[in-house]
Short mmCIF file of C-alpha atoms and ligand atoms in Angstrom, two decimals:
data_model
loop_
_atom_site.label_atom_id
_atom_site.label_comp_id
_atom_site.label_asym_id
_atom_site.label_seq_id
_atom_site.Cartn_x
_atom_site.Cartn_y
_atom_site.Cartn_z
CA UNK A 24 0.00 0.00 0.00
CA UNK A 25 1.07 3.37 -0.68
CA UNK A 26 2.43 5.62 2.11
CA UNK A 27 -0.21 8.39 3.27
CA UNK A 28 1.26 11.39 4.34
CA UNK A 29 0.14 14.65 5.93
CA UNK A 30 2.84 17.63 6.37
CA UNK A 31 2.69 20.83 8.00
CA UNK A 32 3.72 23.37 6.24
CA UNK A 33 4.46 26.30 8.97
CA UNK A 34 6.14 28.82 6.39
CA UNK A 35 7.54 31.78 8.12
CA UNK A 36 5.43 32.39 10.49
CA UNK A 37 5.26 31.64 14.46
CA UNK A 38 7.81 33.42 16.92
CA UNK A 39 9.81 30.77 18.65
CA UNK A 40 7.43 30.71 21.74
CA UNK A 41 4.70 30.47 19.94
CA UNK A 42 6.20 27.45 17.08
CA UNK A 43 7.40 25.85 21.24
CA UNK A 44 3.43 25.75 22.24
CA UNK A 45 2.47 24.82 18.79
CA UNK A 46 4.79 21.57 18.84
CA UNK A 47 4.09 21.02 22.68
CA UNK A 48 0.34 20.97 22.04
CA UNK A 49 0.99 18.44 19.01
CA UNK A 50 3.19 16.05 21.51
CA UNK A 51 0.07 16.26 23.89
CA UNK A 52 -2.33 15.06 20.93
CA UNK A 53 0.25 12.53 19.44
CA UNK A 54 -1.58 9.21 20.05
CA UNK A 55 -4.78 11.02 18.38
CA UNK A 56 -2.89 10.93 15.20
CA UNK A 57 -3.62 7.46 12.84
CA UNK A 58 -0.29 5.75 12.83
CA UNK A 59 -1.14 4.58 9.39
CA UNK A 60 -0.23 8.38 8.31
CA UNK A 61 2.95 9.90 8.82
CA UNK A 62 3.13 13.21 10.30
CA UNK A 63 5.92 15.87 9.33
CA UNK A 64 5.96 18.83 10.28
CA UNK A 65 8.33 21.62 8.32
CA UNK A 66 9.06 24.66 10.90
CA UNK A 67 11.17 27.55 10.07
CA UNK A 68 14.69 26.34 9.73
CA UNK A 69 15.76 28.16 12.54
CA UNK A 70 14.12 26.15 14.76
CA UNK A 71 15.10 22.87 13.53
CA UNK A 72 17.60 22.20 15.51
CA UNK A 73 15.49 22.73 19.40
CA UNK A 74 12.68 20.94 17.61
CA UNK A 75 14.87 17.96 16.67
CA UNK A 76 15.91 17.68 20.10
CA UNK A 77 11.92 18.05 21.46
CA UNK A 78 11.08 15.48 19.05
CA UNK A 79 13.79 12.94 19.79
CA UNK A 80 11.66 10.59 21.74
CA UNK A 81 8.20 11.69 19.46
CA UNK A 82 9.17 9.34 16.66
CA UNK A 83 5.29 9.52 15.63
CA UNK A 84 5.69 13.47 14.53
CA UNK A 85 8.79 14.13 11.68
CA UNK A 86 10.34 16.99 10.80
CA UNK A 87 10.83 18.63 7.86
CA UNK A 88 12.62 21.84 6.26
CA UNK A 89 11.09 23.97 3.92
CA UNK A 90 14.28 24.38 1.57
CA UNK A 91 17.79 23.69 1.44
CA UNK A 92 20.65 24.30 -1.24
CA UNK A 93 22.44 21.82 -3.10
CA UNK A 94 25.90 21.61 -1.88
CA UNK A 95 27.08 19.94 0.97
CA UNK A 96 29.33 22.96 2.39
CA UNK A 97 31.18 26.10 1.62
CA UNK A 98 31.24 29.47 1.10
CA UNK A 99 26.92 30.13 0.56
CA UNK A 100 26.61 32.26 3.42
CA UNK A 101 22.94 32.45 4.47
CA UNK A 102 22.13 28.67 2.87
CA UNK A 103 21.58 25.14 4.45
CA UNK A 104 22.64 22.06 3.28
CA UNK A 105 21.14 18.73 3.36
CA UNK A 106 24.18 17.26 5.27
CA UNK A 107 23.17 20.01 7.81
CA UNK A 108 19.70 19.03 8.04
CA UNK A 109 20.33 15.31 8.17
CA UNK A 110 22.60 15.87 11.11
CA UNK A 111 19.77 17.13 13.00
CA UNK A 112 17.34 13.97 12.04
CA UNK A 113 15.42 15.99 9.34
CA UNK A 114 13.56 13.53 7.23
CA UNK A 115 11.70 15.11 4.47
CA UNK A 116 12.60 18.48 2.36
CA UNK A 117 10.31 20.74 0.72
CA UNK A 118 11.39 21.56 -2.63
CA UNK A 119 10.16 23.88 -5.14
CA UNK A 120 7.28 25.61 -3.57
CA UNK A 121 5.36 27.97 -5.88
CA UNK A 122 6.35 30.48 -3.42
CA UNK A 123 10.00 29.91 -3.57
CA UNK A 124 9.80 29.67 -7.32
CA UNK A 125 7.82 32.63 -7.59
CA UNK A 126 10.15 34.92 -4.78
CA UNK A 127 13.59 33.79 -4.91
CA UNK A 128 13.54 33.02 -8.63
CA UNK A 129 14.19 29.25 -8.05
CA UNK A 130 14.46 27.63 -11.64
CA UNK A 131 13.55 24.05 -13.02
CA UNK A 132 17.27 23.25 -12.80
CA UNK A 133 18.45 24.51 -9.22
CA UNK A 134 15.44 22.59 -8.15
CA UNK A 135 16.73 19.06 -9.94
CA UNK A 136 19.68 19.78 -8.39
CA UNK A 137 18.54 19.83 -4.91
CA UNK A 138 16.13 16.92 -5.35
CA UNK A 139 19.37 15.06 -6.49
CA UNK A 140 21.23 16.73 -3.38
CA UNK A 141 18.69 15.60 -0.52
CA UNK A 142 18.21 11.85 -2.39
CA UNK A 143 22.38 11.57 -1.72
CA UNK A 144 21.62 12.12 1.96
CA UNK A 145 18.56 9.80 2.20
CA UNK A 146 16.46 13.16 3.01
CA UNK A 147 12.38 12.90 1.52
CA UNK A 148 11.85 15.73 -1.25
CA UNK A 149 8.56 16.81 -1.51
CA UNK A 150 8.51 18.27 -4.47
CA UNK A 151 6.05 21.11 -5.54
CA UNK A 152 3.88 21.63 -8.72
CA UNK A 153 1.01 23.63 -9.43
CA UNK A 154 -0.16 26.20 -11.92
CA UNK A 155 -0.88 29.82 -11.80
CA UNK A 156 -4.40 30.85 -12.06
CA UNK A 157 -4.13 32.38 -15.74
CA UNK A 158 -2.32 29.17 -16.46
CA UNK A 159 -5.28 27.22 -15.72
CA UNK A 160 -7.68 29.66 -17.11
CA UNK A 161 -5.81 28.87 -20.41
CA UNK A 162 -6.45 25.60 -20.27
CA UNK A 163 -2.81 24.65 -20.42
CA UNK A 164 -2.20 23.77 -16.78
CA UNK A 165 -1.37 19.92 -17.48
CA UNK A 166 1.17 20.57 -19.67
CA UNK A 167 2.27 23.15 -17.55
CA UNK A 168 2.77 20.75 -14.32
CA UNK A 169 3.82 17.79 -16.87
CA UNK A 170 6.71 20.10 -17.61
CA UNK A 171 7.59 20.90 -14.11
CA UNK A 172 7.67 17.13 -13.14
CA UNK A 173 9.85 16.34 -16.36
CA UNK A 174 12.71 19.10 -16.49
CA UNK A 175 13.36 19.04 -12.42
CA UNK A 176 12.35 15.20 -12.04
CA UNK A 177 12.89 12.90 -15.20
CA UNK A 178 16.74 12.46 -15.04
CA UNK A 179 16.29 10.40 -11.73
CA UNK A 180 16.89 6.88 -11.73
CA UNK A 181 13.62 4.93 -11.27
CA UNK A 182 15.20 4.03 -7.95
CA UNK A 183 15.50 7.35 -6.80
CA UNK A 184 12.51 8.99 -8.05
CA UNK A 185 10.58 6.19 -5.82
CA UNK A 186 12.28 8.20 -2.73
CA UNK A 187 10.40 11.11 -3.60
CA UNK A 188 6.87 13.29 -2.57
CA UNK A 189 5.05 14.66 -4.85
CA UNK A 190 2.85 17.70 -4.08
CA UNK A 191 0.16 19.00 -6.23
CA UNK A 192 -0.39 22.50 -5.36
CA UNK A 193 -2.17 24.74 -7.77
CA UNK A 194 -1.10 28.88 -6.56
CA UNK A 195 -4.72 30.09 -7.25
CA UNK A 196 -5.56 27.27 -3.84
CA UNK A 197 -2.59 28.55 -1.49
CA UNK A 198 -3.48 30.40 1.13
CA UNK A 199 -6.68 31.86 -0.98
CA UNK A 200 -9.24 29.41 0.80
CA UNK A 201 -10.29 28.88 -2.80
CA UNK A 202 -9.17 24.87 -2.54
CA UNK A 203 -9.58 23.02 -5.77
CA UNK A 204 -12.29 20.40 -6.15
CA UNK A 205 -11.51 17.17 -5.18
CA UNK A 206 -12.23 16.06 -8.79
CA UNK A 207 -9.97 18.72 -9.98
CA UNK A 208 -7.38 17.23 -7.58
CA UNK A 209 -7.65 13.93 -8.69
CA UNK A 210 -7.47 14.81 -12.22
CA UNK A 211 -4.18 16.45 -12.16
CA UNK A 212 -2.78 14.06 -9.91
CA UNK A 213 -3.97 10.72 -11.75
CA UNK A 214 -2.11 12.53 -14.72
CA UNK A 215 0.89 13.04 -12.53
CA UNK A 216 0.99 9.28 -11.46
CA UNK A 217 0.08 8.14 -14.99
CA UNK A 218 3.07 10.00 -16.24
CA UNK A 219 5.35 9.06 -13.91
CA UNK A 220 4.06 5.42 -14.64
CA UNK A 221 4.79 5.88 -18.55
CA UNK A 222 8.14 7.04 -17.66
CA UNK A 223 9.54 4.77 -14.98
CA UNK A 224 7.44 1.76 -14.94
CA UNK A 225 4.31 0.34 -13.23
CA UNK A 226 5.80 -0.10 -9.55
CA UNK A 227 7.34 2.91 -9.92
CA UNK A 228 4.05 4.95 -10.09
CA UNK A 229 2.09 2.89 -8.20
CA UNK A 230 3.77 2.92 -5.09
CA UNK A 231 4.83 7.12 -5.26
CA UNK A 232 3.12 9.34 -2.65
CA UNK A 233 1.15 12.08 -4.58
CA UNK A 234 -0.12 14.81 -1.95
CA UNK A 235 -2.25 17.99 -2.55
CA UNK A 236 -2.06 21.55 -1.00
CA UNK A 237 -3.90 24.68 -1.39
CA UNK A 238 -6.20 25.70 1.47
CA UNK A 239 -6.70 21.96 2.92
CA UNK A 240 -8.96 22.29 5.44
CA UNK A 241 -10.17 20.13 8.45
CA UNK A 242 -13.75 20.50 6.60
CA UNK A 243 -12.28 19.85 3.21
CA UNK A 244 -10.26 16.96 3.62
CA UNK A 245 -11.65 14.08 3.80
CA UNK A 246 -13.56 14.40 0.34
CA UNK A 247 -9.90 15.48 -1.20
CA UNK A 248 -8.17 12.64 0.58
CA UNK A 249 -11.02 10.35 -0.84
CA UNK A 250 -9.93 10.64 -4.15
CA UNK A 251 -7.78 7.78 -6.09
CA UNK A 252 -4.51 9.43 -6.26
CA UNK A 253 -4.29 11.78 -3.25
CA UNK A 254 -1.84 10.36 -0.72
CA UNK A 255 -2.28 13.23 1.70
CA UNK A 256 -1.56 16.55 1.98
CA UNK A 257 0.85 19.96 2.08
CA UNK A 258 -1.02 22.09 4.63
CA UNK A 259 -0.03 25.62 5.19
CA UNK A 260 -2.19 28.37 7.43
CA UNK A 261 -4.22 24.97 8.73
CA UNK A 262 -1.41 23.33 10.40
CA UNK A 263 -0.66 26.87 12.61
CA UNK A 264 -3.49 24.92 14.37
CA UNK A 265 -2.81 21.27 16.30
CA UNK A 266 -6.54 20.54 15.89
CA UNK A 267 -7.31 21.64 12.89
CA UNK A 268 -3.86 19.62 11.24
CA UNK A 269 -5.30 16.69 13.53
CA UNK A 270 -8.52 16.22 12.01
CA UNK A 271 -6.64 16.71 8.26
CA UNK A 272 -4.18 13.91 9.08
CA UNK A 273 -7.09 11.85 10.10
CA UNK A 274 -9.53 12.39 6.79
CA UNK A 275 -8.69 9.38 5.40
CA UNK A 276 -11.63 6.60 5.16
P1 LIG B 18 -2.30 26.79 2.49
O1 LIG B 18 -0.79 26.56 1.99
O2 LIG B 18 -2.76 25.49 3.09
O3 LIG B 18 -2.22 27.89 3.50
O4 LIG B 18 -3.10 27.16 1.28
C1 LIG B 18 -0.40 25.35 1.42
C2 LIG B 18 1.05 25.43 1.01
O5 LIG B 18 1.49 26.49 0.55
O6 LIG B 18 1.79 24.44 1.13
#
């Protein structure tokens, strides 16, 4: 069976007392959570490090970053590298949010390269894809996310691209509380896994993880999660809330 998987997506927001209640109240509700899902949640980076340490004996909540670069050290002041997360028992990356694309220019390339960068240090990229609200209106938005997968994804061995998250996250959904239908959902991402099954075989795209985000919801997601090829979820301004991301990690039927 296919992993289900529901991540947190806490962007930059949450001072550090408040992201230290957040994760305390999460602890408290831990055994809530279906242990058929895994649970990640992606903090601000610079709180990885305390969180890793709160979470050490939590094995039922994961952590994950919301970017890294691709090197493993040197002289890219500012940056974080995979070997850095992994030393602090980060698990999963996000890669190639819309909103990293969109603000710090991050191109189909840089993003291939730090897929390929977290795979070396057995680190979960959840990759991003979604289109832009005129893309869709143009009715072009499948080739548009077919090309995403393809340029940053397709040079992966089928043994590494098995490692990997997808997330289908259309901009017009994020953080609008416009979500997309759940048929709209299942259409892109029954393309996604169809393509990925054309490409690398059968098993291949079968067993890969294909999550959606924009404006999941605790009333909202169990109709999305329903769907054929939704695996789970990317949850942004919901997961600020331990309820709220409880009841979304526990839509599945
Ligand atoms: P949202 O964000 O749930 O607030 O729409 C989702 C995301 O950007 O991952």
């Amino acid at each position: 069976m296919r992993k289900k998987l529901v991540a947190g997506n806490w962007k930059m927001n949450l001072n550090y007392g408040e992201a230290k209640q957040l994760l305390a109240k999460l602890i408290e509700i831990k055994s809530q959570f279906n242990p058929a899902t895994e649970i990640v949640i992606c903090p601000p980076a610079i709180y990885l490090s305390a969180f890793s340490e709160h979470l050490r004996n939590h094995p039922e909540i994961k952590l994950g970053a919301q970017n890294c670069y691709f090197q493993d050290t040197g002289a890219f002041t500012g940056e974080i590298s995979p070997l850095q997360l992994k030393s602090l028992g980060v698990k999963y990356c996000i890669i190639g949010h819309s909103e990293r694309r969109e603000h710090f220019n991050e191109s189909y390339e840089v993003l291939s390269k730090k897929v390929k960068a977290l795979l070396k240090h057995e680190i979960i990229p959840v990759f991003c894809c979604g289109e832009q609200l005129e893309v869709r209106n143009s009715n072009v938005h499948k080739e548009f996310i077919m090309k995403q997968i393809e340029d940053s994804l397709f040079q992966l061995k089928p043994n590494e691209i098995s490692e990997i998250v997808i997330a289908y996250e259309p901009i017009w959904a994020i953080g609008t509380g416009k979500t997309a239908t759940a048929e709209q959902a299942q259409e892109v991402q029954g393309l996604i896994r169809a393509r990925i099954t054309k490409q690398f075989g059968e098993q291949v795209g079968n067993a890969m993880t294909i999550i959606y985000g924009g404006s999941c919801k605790g009333d909202n997601a169990k109709e999305i999660f329903a769907q054929a090829d939704v695996d789970g979820g990317l949850v942004g301004g919901a997961s600020l809330n331990a309820e709220e991301f409880l009841q979304i990690s526990n839509s599945f039927q």
